[in-house]
Amino acid sequence: MERDVIIACDFSSAEATLAFLDKFQGGRKPFVKIGMELFYAAGPDIVRQIKARGHKIFLDLKLHDIPNTVRKAMSVLSGLDVDLVNVHAGGGIAMMEAALEGLTRPDGTRPLLIAVTQLTSTSEEVLHNQLLIGPSINETIVKYAQNAKAAGLDGVVCSPLEAAMVKDACGASFLTVTPGIRFADAATDDQVRITTPAKARQIGSDFIVVGRPITASPDPLASYTRCLQEFAD
Ligand code: C5P
């Protein structure tokens, strides 16, 4: 898949999501991310409705369970015909291999599968003192990305500032999907390690995930177009 902007549709209902997507009718249909909030509120039907409107979908449910459960759950998600799904790399290589198996359809096709390495909300302090993981966050991210690659996954979700490190360790074709994007002249909200769409492109992100800079914009279509121009065109 080509470099693209993914809009994080962090809405709590199907109605709000579809009303937002109505703003893009007639033009390019954005790649959208559906997360836990919307999926748990509106169920698989919202995925089918958005797909039927012609959007690509990143279903961001971050699966993390025993391999057998993840295999079966992924087989269900694969039937929804989404384009990109994810798991927690913390589930280990066998779990990631099982996810890949479950996702693969009888005809050999499958959605792209990426792994969350360490959540950006996990600090060094939490890593060492609560999770009892000795190495640094960056060492952990690189090792988890390497595990994801060993399991046959297509890439990882990471901060754009970590994308170069992941590419160095796993190769240029290993995908990096990066949230934490803000325009140079805009509010940062609660994001800490942020960068602009243009900088994310320079660093080597394959997909940027952009939420509030587009969803909370007075003109979402204009903000989306600006993101595309800076990142993808
Ligand atoms: O509104 P904003 O652009 O901050 O939204 C970013 C999206 O990416 C949200 O859906 C958020 O949950 C997600 N995300 C993130 N940082 C991560 C992983 C996911 O911001 N490390």
Coordinates of C-alpha atoms and ligand atoms in Angstrom, one line a residue:
M1 CA 0.0 0.0 0.0
E2 CA 1.1 3.5 -0.8
R3 CA 2.1 6.1 1.8
D4 CA -1.2 7.5 3.2
V5 CA -3.0 9.6 5.9
I6 CA -5.3 7.6 8.2
I7 CA -8.0 9.6 10.0
A8 CA -8.6 8.4 13.6
C9 CA -12.4 8.3 13.9
D10 CA -12.5 8.6 17.6
F11 CA -16.3 9.0 17.9
S12 CA -18.6 7.3 20.3
S13 CA -21.4 6.5 17.9
A14 CA -22.1 5.3 14.4
E15 CA -24.2 8.5 13.7
A16 CA -21.4 10.9 14.7
T17 CA -18.9 8.9 12.6
L18 CA -21.0 8.7 9.5
A19 CA -22.0 12.4 9.8
F20 CA -18.2 13.2 9.9
L21 CA -17.5 11.0 6.9
D22 CA -20.3 12.7 5.0
K23 CA -18.0 15.7 4.7
F24 CA -15.8 13.8 2.4
Q25 CA -18.4 12.7 -0.1
G26 CA -17.5 13.3 -3.7
G27 CA -13.8 13.5 -3.2
R28 CA -11.1 11.1 -2.2
K29 CA -12.3 8.7 0.5
P30 CA -10.0 8.8 3.4
F31 CA -8.4 5.7 5.0
V32 CA -10.0 5.7 8.5
K33 CA -9.0 4.1 11.8
I34 CA -11.7 2.5 13.9
G35 CA -10.7 2.1 17.5
M36 CA -12.0 0.3 20.6
E37 CA -14.5 3.0 21.6
L38 CA -16.4 3.1 18.3
F39 CA -16.1 -0.7 17.7
Y40 CA -17.4 -1.5 21.2
A41 CA -20.2 1.1 20.8
A42 CA -21.3 0.3 17.3
G43 CA -20.1 -3.2 16.6
P44 CA -19.0 -4.9 13.4
D45 CA -21.8 -3.2 11.5
I46 CA -20.1 0.2 11.5
V47 CA -17.1 -1.5 9.9
R48 CA -19.3 -2.9 7.1
Q49 CA -21.0 0.5 6.6
I50 CA -17.8 2.4 6.3
K51 CA -16.3 -0.2 4.0
A52 CA -19.5 -0.1 1.8
R53 CA -18.9 3.7 1.5
G54 CA -15.5 2.9 -0.1
H55 CA -13.1 3.7 2.7
K56 CA -10.0 1.6 3.6
I57 CA -10.1 0.7 7.3
F58 CA -7.5 0.2 10.0
L59 CA -9.2 -1.7 12.8
D60 CA -7.2 -0.7 15.9
L61 CA -8.3 -3.3 18.5
K62 CA -4.8 -4.3 19.7
L63 CA -5.4 -8.0 20.4
H64 CA -3.4 -9.6 23.2
D65 CA -4.5 -13.1 24.4
I66 CA -3.4 -16.7 24.1
P67 CA -2.5 -17.7 20.5
N68 CA -5.6 -19.9 19.9
T69 CA -8.0 -17.1 20.9
V70 CA -6.1 -14.5 18.8
R71 CA -6.1 -16.9 15.8
K72 CA -9.9 -17.3 16.0
A73 CA -10.6 -13.7 16.7
M74 CA -8.4 -12.6 13.7
S75 CA -10.3 -15.0 11.5
V76 CA -13.5 -13.2 12.3
L77 CA -11.9 -9.8 11.7
S78 CA -10.5 -10.9 8.4
G79 CA -14.1 -11.7 7.3
L80 CA -14.9 -8.0 7.9
D81 CA -12.7 -7.2 4.9
V82 CA -10.6 -4.6 6.8
D83 CA -7.3 -3.4 5.4
L84 CA -5.1 -3.2 8.5
V85 CA -5.3 -4.7 12.0
N86 CA -3.1 -4.9 15.0
V87 CA -1.9 -6.9 18.0
H88 CA 0.3 -6.2 21.0
A89 CA 3.8 -7.5 20.4
G90 CA 3.9 -8.2 24.1
G91 CA 1.9 -11.3 23.4
G92 CA 5.0 -12.9 21.9
I93 CA 6.0 -14.4 18.6
A94 CA 3.7 -17.5 18.8
M95 CA 0.7 -15.2 19.4
M96 CA 1.7 -13.0 16.4
E97 CA 2.2 -16.0 14.2
A98 CA -1.3 -17.3 15.2
A99 CA -2.8 -13.9 14.4
L100 CA -1.3 -14.0 10.9
E101 CA -2.6 -17.5 10.4
G102 CA -6.1 -16.5 11.5
L103 CA -6.1 -13.5 9.3
T104 CA -5.1 -15.4 6.1
R105 CA -8.2 -16.1 4.0
P106 CA -8.6 -19.4 2.1
D107 CA -7.5 -17.6 -1.1
G108 CA -4.2 -16.6 0.6
T109 CA -5.1 -12.9 0.8
R110 CA -5.2 -11.1 4.2
P111 CA -5.3 -7.6 5.7
L112 CA -1.9 -6.1 6.7
L113 CA -1.0 -6.9 10.3
I114 CA 1.1 -4.7 12.5
A115 CA 2.1 -4.8 16.2
V116 CA 2.0 -2.2 19.0
T117 CA 5.5 -2.3 20.5
Q118 CA 5.3 -0.3 23.7
L119 CA 2.4 2.1 24.3
T120 CA 3.5 5.7 24.2
S121 CA 1.8 6.1 27.6
T122 CA 4.4 3.7 29.1
S123 CA 7.2 5.6 30.7
E124 CA 10.7 4.3 31.5
E125 CA 9.6 4.4 35.2
V126 CA 6.6 2.2 34.6
L127 CA 8.7 -0.2 32.4
H128 CA 11.3 -0.7 35.1
N129 CA 9.3 -0.4 38.3
Q130 CA 5.9 -1.9 37.4
L131 CA 6.6 -4.2 34.5
L132 CA 10.0 -5.1 35.8
I133 CA 11.5 -4.9 32.3
G134 CA 15.2 -3.9 32.6
P135 CA 16.2 -2.6 29.2
S136 CA 15.4 0.9 28.0
I137 CA 12.1 1.8 26.2
N138 CA 14.0 2.1 22.9
E139 CA 15.7 -1.3 23.3
T140 CA 12.3 -2.8 24.1
I141 CA 10.7 -1.2 21.1
V142 CA 13.5 -2.4 18.7
K143 CA 13.3 -6.0 20.1
Y144 CA 9.5 -6.1 19.9
A145 CA 9.7 -4.8 16.4
Q146 CA 12.2 -7.5 15.5
N147 CA 9.9 -10.1 17.1
A148 CA 7.0 -8.8 15.0
K149 CA 9.2 -9.1 11.9
A150 CA 10.3 -12.7 12.9
A151 CA 6.6 -13.7 13.2
G152 CA 6.0 -12.4 9.6
L153 CA 4.1 -9.2 10.5
D154 CA 4.1 -6.3 8.1
G155 CA 5.2 -3.5 10.6
V156 CA 4.6 -1.7 13.8
V157 CA 2.7 1.2 15.3
C158 CA 5.2 3.7 16.8
S159 CA 6.0 7.3 17.4
P160 CA 7.3 9.0 14.3
L161 CA 10.4 9.8 16.3
E162 CA 11.0 6.0 16.6
A163 CA 10.3 5.2 13.0
A164 CA 13.9 5.6 11.8
M165 CA 15.2 3.4 14.6
V166 CA 12.6 0.7 13.6
K167 CA 13.5 0.9 10.0
D168 CA 17.3 0.6 10.8
A169 CA 16.6 -2.5 12.8
C170 CA 13.9 -4.2 10.6
G171 CA 14.5 -2.8 7.1
A172 CA 13.0 -0.1 4.9
S173 CA 10.0 -2.2 3.8
F174 CA 8.9 -2.9 7.4
L175 CA 5.9 -0.6 7.8
T176 CA 5.8 2.2 10.4
V177 CA 2.3 3.5 11.3
T178 CA 2.7 6.7 13.3
P179 CA 0.3 8.7 15.5
G180 CA 1.3 11.8 17.3
I181 CA 1.0 14.2 14.3
R182 CA 0.3 17.9 14.6
F183 CA 0.5 20.8 12.2
A184 CA 3.4 23.2 13.0
D185 CA 1.0 26.0 13.9
A186 CA -1.5 24.0 15.9
A187 CA -2.4 22.8 19.5
T188 CA -0.6 19.7 20.7
D189 CA -3.5 18.5 22.9
D190 CA -2.3 15.7 25.2
Q191 CA 0.3 14.3 22.7
V192 CA 3.9 14.7 23.8
R193 CA 6.3 13.2 21.3
I194 CA 4.8 14.8 18.2
T195 CA 5.9 15.8 14.7
T196 CA 4.4 17.4 11.6
P197 CA 3.2 15.4 8.6
A198 CA 6.1 16.7 6.5
K199 CA 8.7 15.7 9.1
A200 CA 7.0 12.3 9.5
R201 CA 7.5 11.8 5.8
Q202 CA 11.2 12.8 6.0
I203 CA 11.8 10.4 9.0
G204 CA 10.2 7.5 7.0
S205 CA 6.7 6.9 8.3
D206 CA 4.6 4.9 5.9
F207 CA 1.2 5.9 7.3
I208 CA 0.4 8.7 9.7
V209 CA -2.6 8.4 12.0
V210 CA -4.2 11.8 12.5
G211 CA -7.2 12.4 14.8
R212 CA -8.1 15.8 16.3
P213 CA -6.1 18.0 13.8
I214 CA -8.8 16.8 11.3
T215 CA -11.8 15.6 13.4
A216 CA -11.9 18.8 15.6
S217 CA -11.0 21.1 12.7
P218 CA -13.6 23.8 11.7
D219 CA -12.9 22.5 8.1
P220 CA -12.0 18.8 8.3
L221 CA -11.7 18.4 4.5
A222 CA -9.2 21.3 4.3
S223 CA -7.2 19.9 7.2
Y224 CA -7.2 16.4 5.6
T225 CA -6.1 17.9 2.2
R226 CA -3.3 19.8 4.0
C227 CA -2.1 16.6 5.6
L228 CA -2.1 14.8 2.3
Q229 CA -0.2 17.6 0.6
E230 CA 2.4 17.6 3.4
F231 CA 2.8 13.8 3.8
A232 CA 1.6 11.9 0.7
D233 CA 1.6 13.9 -2.5
Ligands
C5P1 O1 -6.3 13.1 18.0 P1 -4.9 12.5 17.8 O2 -4.3 12.9 16.5 O3 -4.0 12.7 19.0 O4 -5.2 10.9 17.7 C1 -4.2 10.0 17.6 C2 -4.8 8.6 17.5 O5 -3.8 7.6 17.5 C3 -5.8 8.2 18.6 O6 -6.8 7.3 18.1 C4 -4.9 7.5 19.6 O7 -5.5 6.6 20.4 C5 -3.9 6.8 18.7 N1 -2.6 6.4 19.2 C6 -1.8 7.4 19.7 N2 -0.5 7.0 20.3 C7 -0.2 5.7 20.3 C8 -1.1 4.7 19.7 C9 -2.3 5.1 19.2 O8 -2.0 8.6 19.7 N3 1.0 5.3 20.7

